[in-house]
Short mmCIF file of C-alpha atoms in Angstrom, two decimals:
data_model
loop_
_atom_site.label_atom_id
_atom_site.label_comp_id
_atom_site.label_asym_id
_atom_site.label_seq_id
_atom_site.Cartn_x
_atom_site.Cartn_y
_atom_site.Cartn_z
CA UNK W 1419 129.88 119.44 118.82
CA UNK W 1420 128.76 115.97 119.85
CA UNK W 1421 125.31 115.94 118.26
CA UNK W 1422 124.25 112.66 119.83
CA UNK W 1423 125.18 113.88 123.30
CA UNK W 1424 123.60 117.31 122.87
CA UNK W 1425 120.37 116.46 121.02
CA UNK W 1426 119.65 112.76 121.41
CA UNK W 1427 120.69 111.72 124.92
CA UNK W 1428 117.07 111.96 126.13
CA UNK W 1429 115.89 109.04 124.00
CA UNK W 1430 117.04 105.42 123.69
CA UNK W 1431 118.88 103.95 120.71
CA UNK W 1432 115.73 102.07 119.77
CA UNK W 1433 113.67 105.26 119.94
CA UNK W 1434 116.23 107.05 117.79
CA UNK W 1435 116.05 104.34 115.12
CA UNK W 1436 112.25 104.67 115.07
CA UNK W 1437 112.49 108.49 115.05
CA UNK W 1438 114.86 108.73 112.08
CA UNK W 1439 112.95 106.16 110.03
CA UNK W 1440 109.65 107.93 110.67
CA UNK W 1441 111.04 111.30 109.58
CA UNK W 1442 112.22 109.79 106.31
CA UNK W 1443 108.88 108.08 105.65
CA UNK W 1444 106.97 111.35 106.14
CA UNK W 1445 109.54 113.09 103.96
CA UNK W 1446 109.28 110.52 101.18
CA UNK W 1447 105.50 110.75 100.95
CA UNK W 1448 105.28 114.53 100.90
CA UNK W 1449 108.27 115.09 98.61
CA UNK W 1450 107.21 112.76 95.82
CA UNK W 1451 103.39 112.60 95.88
CA UNK W 1452 102.17 114.44 92.79
CA UNK W 1453 105.10 113.46 90.55
CA UNK W 1454 103.99 112.66 86.98
CA UNK W 1455 104.35 108.92 86.39
CA UNK W 1456 103.51 106.07 84.02
CA UNK W 1457 104.88 102.56 83.48
CA UNK W 1458 107.83 103.86 81.48
CA UNK W 1459 109.03 106.14 84.27
CA UNK W 1460 108.36 103.92 87.29
CA UNK W 1461 111.85 102.43 87.55
CA UNK W 1462 113.68 105.76 87.39
CA UNK W 1463 111.41 107.30 90.02
CA UNK W 1464 111.77 104.33 92.40
CA UNK W 1465 115.57 104.62 92.12
CA UNK W 1466 115.62 108.39 92.69
CA UNK W 1467 113.32 108.10 95.71
CA UNK W 1468 115.53 105.42 97.26
CA UNK W 1469 118.79 107.19 96.59
CA UNK W 1470 117.57 110.52 97.94
CA UNK W 1471 116.08 109.20 101.17
CA UNK W 1472 119.04 106.93 101.83
CA UNK W 1473 121.05 110.14 102.35
CA UNK W 1474 119.16 111.00 105.53
CA UNK W 1475 120.57 110.25 109.01
CA UNK W 1476 120.48 106.54 110.02
CA UNK W 1477 118.78 105.42 106.79
CA UNK W 1478 120.48 102.26 105.47
CA UNK W 1479 118.10 101.19 102.76
CA UNK W 1480 114.85 102.39 101.18
CA UNK W 1481 112.77 99.88 99.23
CA UNK W 1482 110.10 101.50 97.05
CA UNK W 1483 107.56 99.55 95.02
CA UNK W 1484 105.02 101.46 92.96
CA UNK W 1485 101.91 99.32 92.37
CA UNK W 1486 101.50 98.98 88.60
CA UNK W 1487 97.89 97.83 88.84
CA UNK W 1488 96.90 100.85 90.93
CA UNK W 1489 98.82 103.03 88.49
CA UNK W 1490 96.89 101.51 85.64
CA UNK W 1491 93.53 101.96 87.36
CA UNK W 1492 94.26 105.66 87.94
CA UNK W 1493 95.40 106.29 84.35
CA UNK W 1494 94.26 109.47 82.55
CA UNK W 1495 93.66 110.15 78.86
CA UNK W 1496 97.11 111.75 78.74
CA UNK W 1497 98.92 108.48 79.46
CA UNK W 1498 100.30 109.48 82.85
CA UNK W 1499 99.02 110.30 86.32
CA UNK W 1500 100.21 111.97 89.52
CA UNK W 1501 101.84 109.61 92.01
CA UNK W 1502 99.43 109.03 94.91
CA UNK W 1503 99.50 107.23 98.25
CA UNK W 1504 97.43 104.33 96.91
CA UNK W 1505 100.32 103.32 94.64
CA UNK W 1506 103.12 103.36 97.20
CA UNK W 1507 104.55 100.43 99.15
CA UNK W 1508 107.71 101.36 101.03
CA UNK W 1509 110.12 99.87 103.56
CA UNK W 1510 112.72 102.08 105.21
CA UNK W 1511 115.57 100.44 107.11
CA UNK W 1512 116.79 102.78 109.85
CA UNK W 1513 119.80 101.68 111.90
CA UNK W 1514 121.30 103.32 114.98
CA UNK W 1515 124.20 101.45 116.56
CA UNK W 1516 123.01 97.82 116.74
CA UNK W 1517 119.30 98.43 116.40
CA UNK W 1518 117.55 98.20 113.06
CA UNK W 1519 113.99 99.50 112.71
CA UNK W 1520 112.01 98.72 109.58
CA UNK W 1521 109.39 101.36 108.93
CA UNK W 1522 106.62 100.45 106.52
CA UNK W 1523 104.05 102.32 104.50
CA UNK W 1524 101.32 100.51 102.65
CA UNK W 1525 97.86 101.49 101.49
CA UNK W 1526 95.20 99.79 103.63
CA UNK W 1527 91.99 99.53 101.57
CA UNK W 1528 89.84 99.02 104.66
CA UNK W 1529 91.03 102.39 106.02
CA UNK W 1530 91.37 104.08 102.61
CA UNK W 1531 94.68 105.31 103.99
CA UNK W 1532 98.42 104.92 103.36
CA UNK W 1533 99.32 103.67 106.85
CA UNK W 1534 102.83 104.12 108.25
CA UNK W 1535 103.89 101.77 111.04
CA UNK W 1536 106.92 100.04 112.53
CA UNK W 1537 107.06 96.67 110.82
CA UNK W 1538 109.91 95.14 112.73
CA UNK W 1539 112.72 96.00 115.13
CA UNK W 1540 115.87 93.89 115.25
CA UNK W 1541 118.05 94.36 118.30
CA UNK S 582 89.77 96.53 112.78
CA UNK S 583 91.68 97.53 115.90
CA UNK S 584 94.51 99.46 114.28
CA UNK S 585 96.47 99.90 117.49
CA UNK S 586 96.34 96.19 118.22
CA UNK S 587 97.17 95.13 114.68
CA UNK S 588 99.86 97.64 113.70
CA UNK S 589 101.23 99.24 116.86
CA UNK S 590 101.38 96.58 119.57
CA UNK S 591 105.09 96.01 118.91
CA UNK S 592 106.11 99.46 120.15
CA UNK S 593 105.52 101.31 123.42
CA UNK S 594 103.21 104.29 123.88
CA UNK S 595 106.24 106.52 124.22
CA UNK S 596 107.73 105.15 120.99
CA UNK S 597 104.43 105.69 119.22
CA UNK S 598 104.31 109.34 120.30
CA UNK S 599 107.84 109.83 118.96
CA UNK S 600 106.99 107.92 115.75
CA UNK S 601 103.90 109.97 114.89
CA UNK S 602 105.57 113.30 115.66
CA UNK S 603 108.59 112.41 113.53
CA UNK S 604 106.43 111.46 110.54
CA UNK S 605 104.66 114.81 110.72
CA UNK S 606 107.92 116.75 110.98
CA UNK S 607 109.33 115.03 107.89
CA UNK S 608 106.03 115.63 106.13
CA UNK S 609 105.93 119.32 107.03
CA UNK S 610 109.41 120.02 105.71
CA UNK S 611 108.99 118.23 102.39
CA UNK S 612 105.44 119.43 101.72
CA UNK S 613 106.06 123.14 102.19
CA UNK S 614 109.73 123.78 101.32
CA UNK S 615 109.75 125.72 98.06
CA UNK S 616 106.52 127.64 98.69
CA UNK S 617 106.72 131.27 97.50
CA UNK S 618 106.83 133.56 100.54
CA UNK S 619 107.44 137.12 101.70
CA UNK S 620 106.57 139.10 104.83
CA UNK S 621 103.00 139.69 103.67
CA UNK S 622 102.25 135.98 103.26
CA UNK S 623 104.07 134.60 106.31
CA UNK S 624 101.08 134.54 108.65
CA UNK S 625 98.76 132.74 106.23
CA UNK S 626 101.38 130.11 105.45
CA UNK S 627 102.17 129.47 109.13
CA UNK S 628 98.45 128.95 109.80
CA UNK S 629 97.94 126.61 106.84
CA UNK S 630 101.00 124.54 107.81
CA UNK S 631 99.76 124.16 111.38
CA UNK S 632 96.19 123.35 110.45
CA UNK S 633 97.18 120.74 107.87
CA UNK S 634 99.70 118.87 110.00
CA UNK S 635 97.44 118.94 113.06
CA UNK S 636 95.16 116.59 111.09
CA UNK S 637 97.68 113.76 111.23
CA UNK S 638 97.40 110.93 113.80
CA UNK S 639 98.36 111.91 117.38
CA UNK S 640 99.28 115.50 116.48
CA UNK S 641 97.82 117.90 119.05
CA UNK S 642 99.50 121.14 118.10
CA UNK S 643 101.96 122.42 115.51
CA UNK S 644 103.81 125.67 116.23
CA UNK S 645 105.48 127.16 113.15
CA UNK S 646 107.66 130.25 113.23
CA UNK S 647 109.20 131.51 110.00
CA UNK S 648 112.32 133.57 110.71
CA UNK S 649 111.74 137.03 109.25
CA UNK S 650 115.40 137.97 109.34
CA UNK S 651 116.43 134.87 107.40
CA UNK S 652 113.59 135.55 105.00
CA UNK S 653 114.90 139.08 104.51
CA UNK S 654 118.47 137.90 103.98
CA UNK S 655 117.35 135.48 101.25
CA UNK S 656 115.16 138.05 99.45
CA UNK S 657 115.25 138.21 95.63
CA UNK S 658 114.69 141.13 93.26
CA UNK S 659 111.13 139.88 92.77
CA UNK S 660 110.14 140.60 96.39
CA UNK S 661 109.60 136.97 97.39
CA UNK S 662 111.63 133.81 97.88
CA UNK S 663 111.12 130.06 98.19
CA UNK S 664 110.63 128.82 101.75
CA UNK S 665 113.80 127.01 102.87
CA UNK S 666 114.93 125.03 105.89
CA UNK S 667 117.00 127.94 107.20
CA UNK S 668 113.81 129.91 107.87
CA UNK S 669 111.85 127.25 109.74
CA UNK S 670 111.50 126.78 113.48
CA UNK S 671 108.87 124.20 114.37
CA UNK S 672 107.51 122.38 117.43
CA UNK S 673 105.14 119.47 116.96
CA UNK S 674 103.21 118.18 119.98
CA UNK S 675 102.43 114.49 119.52
CA UNK S 676 100.31 112.80 122.19
CA UNK S 677 99.45 109.12 122.55
CA UNK S 678 97.44 108.21 125.65
CA UNK S 679 99.20 110.05 128.49
CA UNK S 680 102.52 110.63 126.82
CA UNK S 681 103.33 113.89 125.06
CA UNK S 682 106.39 114.12 122.82
CA UNK S 683 107.54 117.50 121.58
CA UNK S 684 109.43 117.17 118.31
CA UNK S 685 111.54 120.12 117.28
CA UNK S 686 113.13 121.35 114.08
CA UNK S 687 115.52 124.26 114.08
CA UNK S 688 118.30 125.33 111.79
CA UNK S 689 121.69 124.78 113.45
CA UNK S 690 124.21 127.19 111.89
CA UNK S 691 127.19 125.14 113.11
CA UNK S 692 125.89 122.14 111.14
CA UNK S 693 124.35 124.17 108.28
CA UNK S 694 121.39 121.84 108.75
CA UNK S 695 117.73 121.95 109.82
CA UNK S 696 118.03 119.44 112.68
CA UNK S 697 115.02 117.46 113.87
CA UNK S 698 115.14 116.05 117.40
CA UNK S 699 112.96 115.14 120.38
CA UNK S 700 112.91 118.24 122.54
CA UNK S 701 110.98 116.89 125.49
CA UNK S 702 108.84 113.97 126.56
CA UNK S 703 106.22 114.40 129.26
CA UNK S 704 104.89 111.21 130.81
CA UNK J 604 119.59 145.15 84.33
CA UNK J 605 116.43 145.53 82.28
CA UNK J 606 114.98 142.05 82.72
CA UNK J 607 112.18 142.54 80.23
CA UNK J 608 114.59 143.71 77.56
CA UNK J 609 117.16 141.01 78.23
CA UNK J 610 114.95 137.96 78.77
CA UNK J 611 111.49 138.65 77.39
CA UNK J 612 111.89 140.73 74.21
CA UNK J 613 111.49 137.60 72.06
CA UNK J 614 107.85 137.05 73.03
CA UNK J 615 104.77 139.27 72.88
CA UNK J 616 103.02 140.82 75.87
CA UNK J 617 100.17 138.37 75.36
CA UNK J 618 102.57 135.41 75.30
CA UNK J 619 104.25 136.68 78.46
CA UNK J 620 100.92 136.86 80.29
CA UNK J 621 100.19 133.26 79.26
CA UNK J 622 103.73 132.18 80.18
CA UNK J 623 103.69 133.62 83.70
CA UNK J 624 100.21 132.30 84.47
CA UNK J 625 101.12 128.83 83.25
CA UNK J 626 104.25 128.70 85.43
CA UNK J 627 102.20 129.59 88.48
CA UNK J 628 99.54 126.98 87.71
CA UNK J 629 102.16 124.22 87.38
CA UNK J 630 103.79 125.51 90.57
CA UNK J 631 100.52 125.54 92.52
CA UNK J 632 99.64 121.96 91.63
CA UNK J 633 103.02 120.46 92.44
CA UNK J 634 103.65 122.50 95.58
CA UNK J 635 100.39 121.72 97.34
CA UNK J 636 99.23 118.30 96.10
CA UNK J 637 99.64 115.88 99.00
CA UNK J 638 98.87 118.40 101.76
CA UNK J 639 96.76 116.89 104.56
CA UNK J 640 93.26 118.36 104.39
CA UNK J 641 89.71 118.06 105.73
CA UNK J 642 86.72 120.39 105.87
CA UNK J 643 88.07 122.22 108.90
CA UNK J 644 91.33 123.14 107.17
CA UNK J 645 90.03 123.95 103.69
CA UNK J 646 89.70 127.70 104.17
CA UNK J 647 93.19 128.20 105.61
CA UNK J 648 94.78 126.17 102.80
CA UNK J 649 92.89 128.03 100.07
CA UNK J 650 94.09 131.34 101.54
CA UNK J 651 97.71 130.21 101.85
CA UNK J 652 97.74 128.87 98.28
CA UNK J 653 96.36 132.15 96.91
CA UNK J 654 98.66 134.39 98.93
CA UNK J 655 101.78 132.42 98.02
CA UNK J 656 101.15 132.20 94.28
CA UNK J 657 100.07 135.85 94.07
CA UNK J 658 103.70 136.70 94.90
CA UNK J 659 104.94 135.35 91.57
CA UNK J 660 105.68 137.64 88.61
CA UNK J 661 102.57 139.06 86.83
CA UNK J 662 100.11 137.20 89.06
CA UNK J 663 97.29 139.55 90.12
CA UNK J 664 94.86 137.14 91.69
CA UNK J 665 94.59 133.42 92.42
CA UNK J 666 91.14 131.95 93.07
CA UNK J 667 91.25 128.48 94.63
CA UNK J 668 88.17 126.38 95.32
CA UNK J 669 88.60 122.96 96.88
CA UNK J 670 85.64 120.71 96.04
CA UNK J 671 84.06 119.63 99.33
CA UNK J 672 82.12 116.78 97.77
CA UNK J 673 85.25 115.29 96.19
CA UNK J 674 87.02 115.78 99.50
CA UNK J 675 84.25 113.90 101.24
CA UNK J 676 84.29 111.07 98.70
CA UNK J 677 88.03 110.57 99.20
CA UNK J 678 87.83 110.64 103.01
CA UNK J 679 89.88 108.10 105.03
CA UNK J 680 89.23 106.53 108.42
CA UNK J 681 91.59 109.12 109.93
CA UNK J 682 89.29 112.05 109.09
CA UNK J 683 91.60 113.69 106.58
CA UNK J 684 93.06 113.00 103.15
CA UNK J 685 95.87 114.21 100.90
CA UNK J 686 94.92 117.06 98.58
CA UNK J 687 94.61 115.69 95.03
CA UNK J 688 93.99 117.09 91.56
CA UNK J 689 90.38 115.89 91.56
CA UNK J 690 89.54 118.39 94.30
CA UNK J 691 91.10 121.50 92.78
CA UNK J 692 89.42 124.22 90.77
CA UNK J 693 91.69 127.20 90.18
CA UNK J 694 91.73 130.47 88.24
CA UNK J 695 94.95 132.45 87.98
CA UNK J 696 94.80 136.03 86.73
CA UNK J 697 98.09 136.94 85.05
CA UNK J 698 98.52 140.51 83.84
CA UNK J 699 101.35 141.99 81.79
CA UNK J 700 100.89 145.62 80.78
CA UNK J 701 97.32 145.81 79.48
CA UNK J 702 96.77 142.14 78.80
CA UNK J 703 95.08 139.89 81.31
CA UNK J 704 95.21 136.11 80.85
CA UNK J 705 93.01 133.90 82.97
CA UNK J 706 94.52 130.45 83.36
CA UNK J 707 92.22 127.71 84.55
CA UNK J 708 92.63 124.28 86.06
CA UNK J 709 89.67 122.00 86.56
CA UNK J 710 89.30 118.27 86.80
CA UNK J 711 87.67 116.87 83.65
CA UNK J 712 85.94 113.58 84.54
CA UNK J 713 85.84 112.46 80.91
CA UNK J 714 89.64 112.68 80.75
CA UNK J 715 90.26 111.68 84.38
CA UNK J 716 92.68 114.58 84.36
CA UNK J 717 93.16 118.00 85.99
CA UNK J 718 93.31 120.00 82.75
CA UNK J 719 95.08 123.37 82.60
CA UNK J 720 94.07 125.74 79.84
CA UNK J 721 93.74 129.44 78.98
CA UNK J 722 90.19 130.34 79.89
CA UNK J 723 90.13 133.88 78.63
CA UNK J 724 92.40 136.68 77.45
CA UNK J 725 91.35 140.29 77.84
CA UNK J 726 93.28 142.80 75.78
CA UNK H 10 85.97 114.99 72.82
CA UNK H 11 88.35 117.06 70.72
CA UNK H 12 90.38 118.64 73.50
CA UNK H 13 92.29 120.98 71.21
CA UNK H 14 89.08 122.29 69.68
CA UNK H 15 87.28 122.65 72.98
CA UNK H 16 90.01 124.04 75.24
CA UNK H 17 92.78 125.44 73.08
CA UNK H 18 91.22 127.08 70.03
CA UNK H 19 91.50 130.51 71.65
CA UNK H 20 95.31 130.54 71.56
CA UNK H 21 97.83 130.09 68.74
CA UNK H 22 100.06 127.06 68.26
CA UNK H 23 103.03 129.14 69.36
CA UNK H 24 101.20 130.27 72.49
CA UNK H 25 100.27 126.67 73.27
CA UNK H 26 103.88 125.56 73.01
CA UNK H 27 104.88 128.33 75.44
CA UNK H 28 101.95 127.51 77.73
CA UNK H 29 102.73 123.79 78.05
CA UNK H 30 106.45 124.35 78.56
CA UNK H 31 105.80 126.95 81.25
CA UNK H 32 103.45 124.65 83.16
CA UNK H 33 106.08 121.92 83.19
CA UNK H 34 108.81 124.31 84.37
CA UNK H 35 106.69 125.51 87.29
CA UNK H 36 105.80 121.90 88.04
CA UNK H 37 109.42 120.75 87.98
CA UNK H 38 110.60 123.41 90.42
CA UNK H 39 107.86 122.92 92.98
CA UNK H 40 107.79 119.11 92.78
CA UNK H 41 111.50 118.53 93.34
CA UNK H 42 112.80 121.47 95.40
CA UNK H 43 113.61 120.11 98.86
CA UNK H 44 114.69 116.64 97.70
CA UNK H 45 117.70 115.32 99.67
CA UNK H 46 120.74 115.30 97.37
CA UNK H 47 124.51 114.90 97.26
CA UNK H 48 127.02 114.10 94.53
CA UNK H 49 126.26 110.38 94.66
CA UNK H 50 122.54 110.88 94.00
CA UNK H 51 122.69 113.67 91.41
CA UNK H 52 122.53 111.47 88.33
CA UNK H 53 119.53 109.43 89.49
CA UNK H 54 117.60 112.57 90.42
CA UNK H 55 118.34 114.30 87.10
CA UNK H 56 117.05 111.23 85.26
CA UNK H 57 113.89 110.92 87.34
CA UNK H 58 113.11 114.64 86.92
CA UNK H 59 113.51 114.40 83.14
CA UNK H 60 111.53 111.22 82.75
CA UNK H 61 108.63 112.45 84.88
CA UNK H 62 108.24 115.86 83.24
CA UNK H 63 108.62 114.42 79.74
CA UNK H 64 105.27 112.71 80.36
CA UNK H 65 103.39 116.02 80.38
CA UNK H 66 101.51 117.30 77.32
CA UNK H 67 103.75 118.61 74.48
CA UNK H 68 107.00 118.02 76.39
CA UNK H 69 109.58 116.43 74.09
CA UNK H 70 112.71 116.65 76.17
CA UNK H 71 113.76 117.90 79.59
CA UNK H 72 117.45 118.63 80.20
CA UNK H 73 118.33 118.99 83.87
CA UNK H 74 121.79 119.94 85.13
CA UNK H 75 122.35 120.22 88.87
CA UNK H 76 125.29 122.54 89.60
CA UNK H 77 127.87 120.51 91.54
CA UNK H 78 129.75 123.55 92.76
CA UNK H 79 126.59 125.13 94.20
CA UNK H 80 125.72 121.77 95.72
CA UNK H 81 129.14 121.67 97.34
CA UNK H 82 128.88 125.21 98.67
CA UNK H 83 125.54 124.42 100.33
CA UNK H 84 126.76 121.16 101.91
CA UNK H 85 125.78 120.35 105.51
CA UNK H 86 127.59 118.33 108.17
CA UNK H 87 125.32 115.39 107.27
CA UNK H 88 126.81 115.02 103.80
CA UNK H 89 123.65 116.00 101.90
CA UNK H 90 121.45 119.04 101.37
CA UNK H 91 117.98 119.91 100.10
CA UNK H 92 117.79 120.66 96.38
CA UNK H 93 117.32 124.42 95.91
CA UNK H 94 116.73 126.80 93.01
CA UNK H 95 120.34 127.98 93.05
CA UNK H 96 121.48 124.53 91.90
CA UNK H 97 119.10 124.03 88.99
CA UNK H 98 119.70 124.69 85.33
CA UNK H 99 116.92 123.35 83.12
CA UNK H 100 115.81 123.39 79.48
CA UNK H 101 112.37 122.13 78.57
CA UNK H 102 111.59 121.46 74.91
CA UNK H 103 107.87 121.91 74.29
CA UNK H 104 106.54 121.12 70.82
CA UNK H 105 103.06 121.67 69.41
CA UNK H 106 102.64 120.82 65.73
CA UNK H 107 105.65 122.42 64.03
CA UNK H 108 106.56 124.90 66.72
CA UNK H 109 109.23 124.13 69.30
CA UNK H 110 109.59 126.37 72.35
CA UNK H 111 112.59 126.01 74.59
CA UNK H 112 111.83 127.14 78.11
CA UNK H 113 114.79 127.83 80.35
CA UNK H 114 115.37 128.16 84.06
CA UNK H 115 118.66 129.35 85.42
CA UNK H 116 119.70 131.04 88.63
CA UNK H 117 120.61 134.69 87.99
CA UNK H 118 123.02 135.83 90.72
CA UNK H 119 122.33 139.51 90.05
CA UNK H 120 118.62 138.92 90.82
CA UNK H 121 119.19 136.21 93.46
CA UNK H 122 116.41 134.40 91.62
CA UNK H 123 115.87 131.26 89.54
CA UNK H 124 114.52 133.00 86.44
CA UNK H 125 112.24 131.18 83.99
CA UNK H 126 112.06 132.54 80.46
CA UNK H 127 111.54 131.50 76.84
CA UNK H 128 115.02 130.86 75.50
CA UNK H 129 114.15 130.19 71.88
CA UNK H 130 111.24 129.46 69.61
CA UNK H 131 111.74 127.51 66.39
CA UNK H 132 108.93 127.73 63.87
#
């Protein structure tokens, strides 16, 4: 079966790059939010998040930065917290043929919301 | 702040409809996979999935159908199972201005994979 | 196979009731944290959470109350938020033979932590 | 506040060790089921799972083994799959004062179910 022909011929290459990156960003947020975390575990979680999402179709690179100051501000008496959207800053590089879309998530204080948007498209 | 102007002026309306629908499909899968389920709880879970994802930007309607035969085939001795990708058939209607994108997820046996694709775009 | 004989003969009935209730409380938190929610979707999510966790071994009843004031305080500019531990107040009734354990989760401000504990055991 | 006095004086030390280990096992399953995985990402995911759950109260050590044969059997045409209960074999060491409880999860083919039980208690 030619998957591209059968399922993706109704959208452009650029749209496909955006589509695949957006899926992975939604996936990342809802898979890992809630994970127990503190400063000692940040690095291992960032690596696991990247390596798991990089397996998805078209995903070339996933850059995850967990905000240590936000982590510190949220800290509980048990010396860890649940990972939340406020702490996450992510770039997903999604490439289909020659088009690279960089999908971004960052917490926007003014909106009190972890906004996902298309940061850049390189054609 | 004009969010559309600041964050989304680099993509078309059609691309934005695809983008928002794709985020919600990735979110849906990774939020709810693993939920305990049997025939008695199917309806309440389908409703909660729809109502939660319909809150996300641009999402007009979320149609979720959990495959009862697949559910039955996966059944454990404890009379429930964990929701898995094989059981899910979903349509997400994402609308930005006058453009409606219908994002679909269905399990494709030939690929052994819950494929997400753009089923239709109405302009 | 006699599951109780093979896997649970090394603990008491009371310990088993605690064990099964604790599993379901950990499961509930980590399955549903992150779900998009606002006042309009609260009821459907509470029902789906209860009905799914009540499927697990020994679980007789799951009472979920999402705190509307906390929900309101966390609200974003997009009219929904991600479900977080601050908003959850849960009682899980776990019964093995004649022993009922009530497992509780509530957010303790003083600890900045969603504490899980055994609220009561009725023998 | 003396948390132990206030919230845990109604159960024994042994029960508390079982309780905390059971919470973490339920948490582990429902946090990480659904994560994209293949052979190349197994090690990083096992580490992140261990390091995150070891942060929870009383948890001394979390041993996670993802079954590579089961992973291979579930493989899709996209060279990765979603982590499922069939693939997980976990031991959680929960210690309260001098009592160590080892909580186990393993997939039991005969039950078609990822069973959680108390493997051993050392007093």
